mmCIF file of C-alpha atoms and ligand atoms in Angstrom:
data_model
loop_
_atom_site.group_PDB
_atom_site.id
_atom_site.type_symbol
_atom_site.label_atom_id
_atom_site.label_comp_id
_atom_site.label_asym_id
_atom_site.label_seq_id
_atom_site.Cartn_x
_atom_site.Cartn_y
_atom_site.Cartn_z
ATOM 1 C CA UNK A 74 -14.678 -8.732 -2.613
ATOM 2 C CA UNK A 75 -16.635 -5.512 -2.822
ATOM 3 C CA UNK A 76 -15.235 -3.836 -5.933
ATOM 4 C CA UNK A 77 -17.691 -3.640 -8.778
ATOM 5 C CA UNK A 78 -20.324 -5.378 -6.516
ATOM 6 C CA UNK A 79 -19.602 -8.774 -8.200
ATOM 7 C CA UNK A 80 -21.226 -10.678 -5.309
ATOM 8 C CA UNK A 81 -24.197 -8.345 -4.475
ATOM 9 C CA UNK A 82 -22.740 -7.305 -1.187
ATOM 10 C CA UNK A 83 -21.400 -3.901 -2.232
ATOM 11 C CA UNK A 84 -23.600 -2.184 0.366
ATOM 12 C CA UNK A 85 -21.815 -4.117 3.163
ATOM 13 C CA UNK A 86 -18.384 -2.722 2.449
ATOM 14 C CA UNK A 87 -16.954 -1.153 5.604
ATOM 15 C CA UNK A 88 -16.103 2.533 4.869
ATOM 16 C CA UNK A 89 -12.589 2.049 6.093
ATOM 17 C CA UNK A 90 -11.851 -0.744 3.600
ATOM 18 C CA UNK A 91 -10.349 1.505 0.896
ATOM 19 C CA UNK A 92 -7.097 1.119 -0.979
ATOM 20 C CA UNK A 93 -4.024 2.177 0.917
ATOM 21 C CA UNK A 94 -2.492 5.387 -0.385
ATOM 22 C CA UNK A 95 0.880 5.404 -2.160
ATOM 23 C CA UNK A 96 3.823 5.914 0.166
ATOM 24 C CA UNK A 97 7.120 7.551 -0.698
ATOM 25 C CA UNK A 98 9.855 5.054 -1.764
ATOM 26 C CA UNK A 99 7.697 2.004 -2.151
ATOM 27 C CA UNK A 100 8.087 -0.241 -5.243
ATOM 28 C CA UNK A 101 5.074 -2.499 -5.038
ATOM 29 C CA UNK A 102 4.360 -5.514 -7.199
ATOM 30 C CA UNK A 103 0.575 -5.395 -7.685
ATOM 31 C CA UNK A 104 0.453 -9.088 -8.476
ATOM 32 C CA UNK A 105 1.918 -9.992 -5.068
ATOM 33 C CA UNK A 106 -0.710 -8.239 -2.926
ATOM 34 C CA UNK A 107 -4.356 -7.476 -2.226
ATOM 35 C CA UNK A 108 -7.092 -9.798 -3.469
ATOM 36 C CA UNK A 109 -10.591 -10.822 -2.405
ATOM 37 C CA UNK A 110 -9.739 -13.175 0.420
ATOM 38 C CA UNK A 111 -6.725 -13.590 2.581
ATOM 39 C CA UNK A 112 -5.940 -16.683 4.622
ATOM 40 C CA UNK A 113 -2.965 -16.914 7.083
ATOM 41 C CA UNK A 114 -1.993 -20.478 7.873
ATOM 42 C CA UNK A 115 0.262 -20.844 10.887
ATOM 43 C CA UNK A 116 1.950 -24.015 12.289
ATOM 44 C CA UNK A 117 4.944 -24.954 14.340
ATOM 45 C CA UNK A 118 6.413 -26.669 11.247
ATOM 46 C CA UNK A 119 6.405 -25.513 7.612
ATOM 47 C CA UNK A 120 4.983 -28.784 6.293
ATOM 48 C CA UNK A 121 1.782 -28.516 8.329
ATOM 49 C CA UNK A 122 1.230 -24.928 7.123
ATOM 50 C CA UNK A 123 1.805 -26.016 3.529
ATOM 51 C CA UNK A 124 -0.596 -28.882 3.787
ATOM 52 C CA UNK A 125 -3.253 -26.722 5.320
ATOM 53 C CA UNK A 126 -3.060 -24.240 2.412
ATOM 54 C CA UNK A 127 -3.233 -27.123 -0.089
ATOM 55 C CA UNK A 128 -6.268 -28.581 1.598
ATOM 56 C CA UNK A 129 -8.096 -25.272 1.718
ATOM 57 C CA UNK A 130 -7.272 -24.581 -1.891
ATOM 58 C CA UNK A 131 -8.423 -28.012 -2.973
ATOM 59 C CA UNK A 132 -11.719 -27.639 -1.146
ATOM 60 C CA UNK A 133 -12.431 -24.288 -2.707
ATOM 61 C CA UNK A 134 -10.946 -24.837 -6.230
ATOM 62 C CA UNK A 135 -14.327 -24.417 -7.969
ATOM 63 C CA UNK A 136 -14.772 -20.869 -6.589
ATOM 64 C CA UNK A 137 -11.444 -19.324 -6.158
ATOM 65 C CA UNK A 138 -8.036 -18.897 -7.839
ATOM 66 C CA UNK A 139 -4.748 -18.383 -6.050
ATOM 67 C CA UNK A 140 -3.521 -14.843 -6.523
ATOM 68 C CA UNK A 141 -0.367 -14.728 -4.397
ATOM 69 C CA UNK A 142 1.184 -16.728 -1.696
ATOM 70 C CA UNK A 143 4.010 -15.924 0.745
ATOM 71 C CA UNK A 144 5.790 -18.199 3.177
ATOM 72 C CA UNK A 145 7.351 -16.849 6.274
ATOM 73 C CA UNK A 146 8.969 -17.888 9.565
ATOM 74 C CA UNK A 147 9.889 -16.542 12.933
ATOM 75 C CA UNK A 148 12.540 -17.303 15.466
ATOM 76 C CA UNK A 149 10.987 -19.106 18.417
ATOM 77 C CA UNK A 150 12.711 -18.243 21.721
ATOM 78 C CA UNK A 151 9.647 -18.313 24.010
ATOM 79 C CA UNK A 152 9.367 -14.511 23.968
ATOM 80 C CA UNK A 153 6.814 -12.315 22.344
ATOM 81 C CA UNK A 154 9.661 -10.395 20.646
ATOM 82 C CA UNK A 155 12.137 -12.838 19.113
ATOM 83 C CA UNK A 156 14.976 -11.212 17.145
ATOM 84 C CA UNK A 157 14.269 -10.350 13.470
ATOM 85 C CA UNK A 158 16.638 -10.573 10.447
ATOM 86 C CA UNK A 159 18.397 -7.317 11.530
ATOM 87 C CA UNK A 160 19.415 -8.955 14.838
ATOM 88 C CA UNK A 161 17.206 -6.733 16.998
ATOM 89 C CA UNK A 162 14.235 -7.936 18.981
ATOM 90 C CA UNK A 163 10.968 -7.152 17.086
ATOM 91 C CA UNK A 164 7.637 -6.769 18.847
ATOM 92 C CA UNK A 165 8.903 -5.392 22.224
ATOM 93 C CA UNK A 166 6.751 -2.293 22.478
ATOM 94 C CA UNK A 167 3.526 -3.821 21.146
ATOM 95 C CA UNK A 168 -0.108 -3.461 21.808
ATOM 96 C CA UNK A 169 -1.075 -5.268 25.024
ATOM 97 C CA UNK A 170 -3.706 -7.904 23.941
ATOM 98 C CA UNK A 171 -4.479 -8.578 27.633
ATOM 99 C CA UNK A 172 -5.605 -4.980 28.312
ATOM 100 C CA UNK A 173 -9.291 -4.572 27.414
ATOM 101 C CA UNK A 174 -9.118 -0.823 27.285
ATOM 102 C CA UNK A 175 -6.154 -0.942 24.806
ATOM 103 C CA UNK A 176 -7.785 -3.544 22.534
ATOM 104 C CA UNK A 177 -11.054 -1.642 22.547
ATOM 105 C CA UNK A 178 -9.310 1.532 21.539
ATOM 106 C CA UNK A 179 -6.735 0.170 19.055
ATOM 107 C CA UNK A 180 -7.691 -3.334 17.870
ATOM 108 C CA UNK A 181 -11.328 -4.244 17.613
ATOM 109 C CA UNK A 182 -13.679 -2.617 15.084
ATOM 110 C CA UNK A 183 -16.982 -1.293 16.684
ATOM 111 C CA UNK A 184 -18.389 0.942 13.894
ATOM 112 C CA UNK A 185 -19.493 0.441 10.295
ATOM 113 C CA UNK A 186 -21.460 -2.606 9.165
ATOM 114 C CA UNK A 187 -22.317 -5.077 11.981
ATOM 115 C CA UNK A 188 -20.602 -8.149 10.358
ATOM 116 C CA UNK A 189 -17.173 -6.582 11.202
ATOM 117 C CA UNK A 190 -17.948 -5.583 14.779
ATOM 118 C CA UNK A 191 -15.426 -7.425 17.022
ATOM 119 C CA UNK A 192 -13.216 -7.990 13.993
ATOM 120 C CA UNK A 193 -10.131 -6.008 12.949
ATOM 121 C CA UNK A 194 -8.208 -4.778 9.895
ATOM 122 C CA UNK A 195 -5.036 -6.545 8.703
ATOM 123 C CA UNK A 196 -2.308 -4.687 6.818
ATOM 124 C CA UNK A 197 0.311 -6.813 5.060
ATOM 125 C CA UNK A 198 3.534 -5.311 3.683
ATOM 126 C CA UNK A 199 6.311 -7.407 2.230
ATOM 127 C CA UNK A 200 9.409 -5.409 3.048
ATOM 128 C CA UNK A 201 12.748 -6.395 1.516
ATOM 129 C CA UNK A 202 15.554 -5.879 3.944
ATOM 130 C CA UNK A 203 18.918 -4.925 2.458
ATOM 131 C CA UNK A 204 20.901 -7.411 4.459
ATOM 132 C CA UNK A 205 24.160 -7.068 2.508
ATOM 133 C CA UNK A 206 24.165 -3.289 3.404
ATOM 134 C CA UNK A 207 23.034 -3.806 6.962
ATOM 135 C CA UNK A 208 25.656 -6.412 7.722
ATOM 136 C CA UNK A 209 28.358 -3.996 6.711
ATOM 137 C CA UNK A 210 27.107 -1.241 8.894
ATOM 138 C CA UNK A 211 28.751 -0.772 12.379
ATOM 139 C CA UNK A 212 26.677 -1.816 15.373
ATOM 140 C CA UNK A 213 26.570 1.612 16.901
ATOM 141 C CA UNK A 214 25.010 2.894 13.709
ATOM 142 C CA UNK A 215 22.566 -0.023 13.535
ATOM 143 C CA UNK A 216 21.462 0.855 17.146
ATOM 144 C CA UNK A 217 21.049 4.483 16.263
ATOM 145 C CA UNK A 218 18.800 3.561 13.340
ATOM 146 C CA UNK A 219 16.611 1.297 15.416
ATOM 147 C CA UNK A 220 16.706 3.325 18.618
ATOM 148 C CA UNK A 221 17.516 0.362 20.918
ATOM 149 C CA UNK A 222 20.676 -1.587 22.063
ATOM 150 C CA UNK A 223 21.065 -4.858 20.205
ATOM 151 C CA UNK A 224 22.300 -6.689 23.351
ATOM 152 C CA UNK A 225 19.918 -5.987 26.157
ATOM 153 C CA UNK A 226 17.250 -4.196 23.956
ATOM 154 C CA UNK A 227 17.164 -0.949 26.153
ATOM 155 C CA UNK A 228 15.920 2.142 24.486
ATOM 156 C CA UNK A 229 18.721 4.638 23.813
ATOM 157 C CA UNK A 230 18.660 8.381 23.287
ATOM 158 C CA UNK A 231 18.514 8.910 19.489
ATOM 159 C CA UNK A 232 17.844 11.469 16.785
ATOM 160 C CA UNK A 233 14.446 12.136 15.312
ATOM 161 C CA UNK A 234 14.797 9.603 12.530
ATOM 162 C CA UNK A 235 15.313 6.495 14.623
ATOM 163 C CA UNK A 236 12.736 3.879 13.689
ATOM 164 C CA UNK A 237 11.320 3.131 17.127
ATOM 165 C CA UNK A 238 11.093 6.793 18.064
ATOM 166 C CA UNK A 239 9.304 7.701 14.847
ATOM 167 C CA UNK A 240 6.867 4.726 15.015
ATOM 168 C CA UNK A 241 6.063 5.194 18.731
ATOM 169 C CA UNK A 242 2.529 6.275 19.857
ATOM 170 C CA UNK A 243 4.072 9.519 21.192
ATOM 171 C CA UNK A 244 4.936 10.525 17.653
ATOM 172 C CA UNK A 245 1.594 9.424 16.139
ATOM 173 C CA UNK A 246 -1.262 10.938 18.154
ATOM 174 C CA UNK A 247 -1.226 7.918 20.411
ATOM 175 C CA UNK A 248 -1.852 5.380 17.528
ATOM 176 C CA UNK A 249 -0.785 1.816 18.380
ATOM 177 C CA UNK A 250 -0.666 -1.376 16.248
ATOM 178 C CA UNK A 251 -0.723 -4.994 17.041
ATOM 179 C CA UNK A 252 2.361 -6.189 15.129
ATOM 180 C CA UNK A 253 2.768 -9.779 14.155
ATOM 181 C CA UNK A 254 5.737 -9.893 11.767
ATOM 182 C CA UNK A 255 7.402 -12.863 10.120
ATOM 183 C CA UNK A 256 10.580 -13.157 8.065
ATOM 184 C CA UNK A 257 10.838 -14.425 4.523
ATOM 185 C CA UNK A 258 13.750 -15.728 2.551
ATOM 186 C CA UNK A 259 13.538 -15.747 -1.290
ATOM 187 C CA UNK A 260 17.099 -16.623 -2.112
ATOM 188 C CA UNK A 261 19.312 -14.321 -4.154
ATOM 189 C CA UNK A 262 18.584 -11.555 -6.577
ATOM 190 C CA UNK A 263 20.243 -11.138 -10.090
ATOM 191 C CA UNK A 264 22.998 -9.053 -8.522
ATOM 192 C CA UNK A 265 23.971 -11.684 -6.066
ATOM 193 C CA UNK A 266 22.391 -9.951 -3.131
ATOM 194 C CA UNK A 267 20.302 -11.638 -0.398
ATOM 195 C CA UNK A 268 16.653 -11.483 -1.240
ATOM 196 C CA UNK A 269 14.993 -11.600 2.097
ATOM 197 C CA UNK A 270 13.094 -9.458 4.569
ATOM 198 C CA UNK A 271 10.032 -8.906 6.645
ATOM 199 C CA UNK A 272 6.394 -9.926 6.176
ATOM 200 C CA UNK A 273 5.054 -7.042 8.246
ATOM 201 C CA UNK A 274 1.610 -7.891 9.467
ATOM 202 C CA UNK A 275 -0.346 -5.526 11.743
ATOM 203 C CA UNK A 276 -3.845 -5.500 13.097
ATOM 204 C CA UNK A 277 -5.905 -2.399 13.952
ATOM 205 C CA UNK A 278 -9.192 -0.858 14.382
ATOM 206 C CA UNK A 279 -8.820 1.960 11.863
ATOM 207 C CA UNK A 280 -6.158 1.725 9.206
ATOM 208 C CA UNK A 281 -6.167 5.384 8.230
ATOM 209 C CA UNK A 282 -5.586 6.564 11.853
ATOM 210 C CA UNK A 283 -3.068 3.777 12.571
ATOM 211 C CA UNK A 284 -1.047 2.065 9.831
ATOM 212 C CA UNK A 285 -1.385 4.843 7.249
ATOM 213 C CA UNK A 286 -0.643 7.629 9.651
ATOM 214 C CA UNK A 287 2.432 5.813 11.043
ATOM 215 C CA UNK A 288 3.684 4.582 7.650
ATOM 216 C CA UNK A 289 3.466 8.105 6.191
ATOM 217 C CA UNK A 290 5.740 9.317 8.837
ATOM 218 C CA UNK A 291 8.169 6.404 8.452
ATOM 219 C CA UNK A 292 8.234 6.664 4.592
ATOM 220 C CA UNK A 293 9.237 10.278 4.912
ATOM 221 C CA UNK A 294 11.843 10.105 7.631
ATOM 222 C CA UNK A 295 12.717 6.694 8.919
ATOM 223 C CA UNK A 296 16.487 5.902 9.057
ATOM 224 C CA UNK A 297 15.524 2.290 8.238
ATOM 225 C CA UNK A 298 14.611 3.350 4.698
ATOM 226 C CA UNK A 299 18.277 3.180 3.679
ATOM 227 C CA UNK A 300 18.094 -0.508 4.495
ATOM 228 C CA UNK A 301 14.679 -1.536 3.357
ATOM 229 C CA UNK A 302 12.058 -1.304 0.596
ATOM 230 C CA UNK A 303 8.335 -2.019 0.589
ATOM 231 C CA UNK A 304 7.549 -4.489 -2.207
ATOM 232 C CA UNK A 305 3.939 -5.766 -1.727
ATOM 233 C CA UNK A 306 0.946 -4.600 0.157
ATOM 234 C CA UNK A 307 -2.549 -5.670 1.205
ATOM 235 C CA UNK A 308 -5.399 -4.435 3.374
ATOM 236 C CA UNK A 309 -8.057 -6.943 4.634
ATOM 237 C CA UNK A 310 -11.070 -6.753 6.923
ATOM 238 C CA UNK A 311 -11.001 -9.716 9.339
ATOM 239 C CA UNK A 312 -14.367 -10.875 10.598
ATOM 240 C CA UNK A 313 -14.687 -11.658 14.354
ATOM 241 C CA UNK A 314 -14.239 -15.251 15.655
ATOM 242 C CA UNK A 315 -17.092 -17.698 15.359
ATOM 243 C CA UNK A 316 -19.165 -19.907 17.680
ATOM 244 C CA UNK A 317 -19.235 -23.658 16.979
ATOM 245 C CA UNK A 318 -21.616 -24.419 14.248
ATOM 246 C CA UNK A 319 -21.195 -21.167 12.426
ATOM 247 C CA UNK A 320 -18.481 -20.113 10.066
ATOM 248 C CA UNK A 321 -16.132 -17.077 9.410
ATOM 249 C CA UNK A 322 -17.936 -14.342 7.534
ATOM 250 C CA UNK A 323 -21.413 -15.949 8.013
ATOM 251 C CA UNK A 324 -22.964 -12.604 8.850
ATOM 252 C CA UNK A 325 -21.389 -10.976 5.761
ATOM 253 C CA UNK A 326 -22.156 -13.667 3.183
ATOM 254 C CA UNK A 327 -25.492 -15.272 4.188
HETATM 255 C C1 HEM B 272 11.684 -1.991 7.582
HETATM 256 C C2 HEM B 272 11.166 -3.037 8.230
HETATM 257 C C3 HEM B 272 11.068 -2.915 9.758
HETATM 258 C C4 HEM B 272 11.938 -3.426 10.656
HETATM 259 C C5 HEM B 272 13.251 -4.217 10.406
HETATM 260 C C6 HEM B 272 11.360 -3.062 12.032
HETATM 261 C C7 HEM B 272 11.992 -3.390 13.225
HETATM 262 C C8 HEM B 272 11.618 -2.804 14.411
HETATM 263 C C9 HEM B 272 12.367 -2.978 15.636
HETATM 264 C C10 HEM B 272 13.659 -3.717 15.751
HETATM 265 C C11 HEM B 272 11.601 -2.355 16.621
HETATM 266 C C12 HEM B 272 12.063 -2.203 18.103
HETATM 267 C C13 HEM B 272 11.476 -3.289 18.953
HETATM 268 C C14 HEM B 272 10.061 -3.230 19.160
HETATM 269 O O1 HEM B 272 9.510 -2.420 19.894
HETATM 270 O O2 HEM B 272 9.282 -4.034 18.530
HETATM 271 C C15 HEM B 272 10.519 -1.792 16.032
HETATM 272 C C16 HEM B 272 9.499 -1.057 16.652
HETATM 273 C C17 HEM B 272 8.379 -0.601 16.082
HETATM 274 N N1 HEM B 272 7.992 -0.661 14.699
HETATM 275 FE FE1 HEM B 272 9.120 -1.490 13.269
HETATM 276 N N2 HEM B 272 10.203 -2.415 11.759
HETATM 277 C C18 HEM B 272 9.926 -2.303 10.404
HETATM 278 C C19 HEM B 272 8.866 -1.737 9.880
HETATM 279 C C20 HEM B 272 7.782 -1.119 10.488
HETATM 280 C C21 HEM B 272 6.611 -0.670 9.909
HETATM 281 C C22 HEM B 272 6.318 -0.629 8.389
HETATM 282 C C23 HEM B 272 5.827 -0.120 10.907
HETATM 283 C C24 HEM B 272 4.448 0.484 10.856
HETATM 284 C C25 HEM B 272 3.992 1.282 9.828
HETATM 285 C C26 HEM B 272 6.509 -0.440 12.127
HETATM 286 C C27 HEM B 272 6.038 -0.077 13.401
HETATM 287 C C28 HEM B 272 6.699 -0.200 14.512
HETATM 288 C C29 HEM B 272 6.263 0.234 15.842
HETATM 289 C C30 HEM B 272 4.852 0.894 16.125
HETATM 290 C C31 HEM B 272 7.216 -0.010 16.806
HETATM 291 C C32 HEM B 272 7.217 0.304 18.311
HETATM 292 C C33 HEM B 272 7.708 1.645 18.522
HETATM 293 C C34 HEM B 272 7.719 1.983 20.032
HETATM 294 O O3 HEM B 272 6.649 2.310 20.583
HETATM 295 O O4 HEM B 272 8.789 1.990 20.651
HETATM 296 N N3 HEM B 272 7.741 -0.963 11.910
HETATM 297 N N4 HEM B 272 10.467 -2.083 14.591
#
């Protein structure tokens, strides 16, 4: 939206909205990430989400073209941390959205241009999960990779490369993320392997101090790297919510 100042709003670019660095081991498809605008359509059934995207696209067709699209789903078991594709609960140790001190420190933007105050930054990563390899790995090893028991979800004593230990605030100068991940299923690859994984979405106040710092550590050392690969990426600035009668991004674009 700001690159090359195509819309005359280059001076309103938030300083933190810069391309994410390259991380070790990733194999990104540039056509399946980034872009000027990002819309996330959520519904309790896939048809409704699909129709919402179609309606938005049809109403904006004169001005926008579709760059990429990704469907996702999540298990619904009434908890904030339903099990993901690896069979472990995902989202257990998450930012507490009901704690104003925590959201002020880690979630809502309060610096840079005014249009983003009260908003947040979204990082999207499409992460392929190597399910064929994971499913042939003994449970005790899986638990050591994640750092939790599969049944019961308790933390266990693990080595320094366990995912939840490396990603935890204690290992990252206190940095926390609001994680809101979904799963995707894209069928089968040419080798007959499951093509599926995680649409990792996280919200934060400062991508460089939060996602980038944590992901650098994970990309270098995470035991999960043997079972996953990052395939697409995006960083977006999300304007704050709006009052009735106004619209999202009004302060930026009018
Ligand atoms: C390879 C795909 C990934 C899988 C399958 C995965 C799965 C999990 C699981 C099962 C947990 C433990 C339960 C929980 O606290 O939610 C966890 C924790 C966590 N993950 Fe991931 N994750 C992945 C990628 C990432 C990425 C890319 C990041 C951020 C850069 C991340 C950040 C975190 C954080 C911050 C925690 C909480 C750590 C703690 O405080 O205990 N994860 N993840």
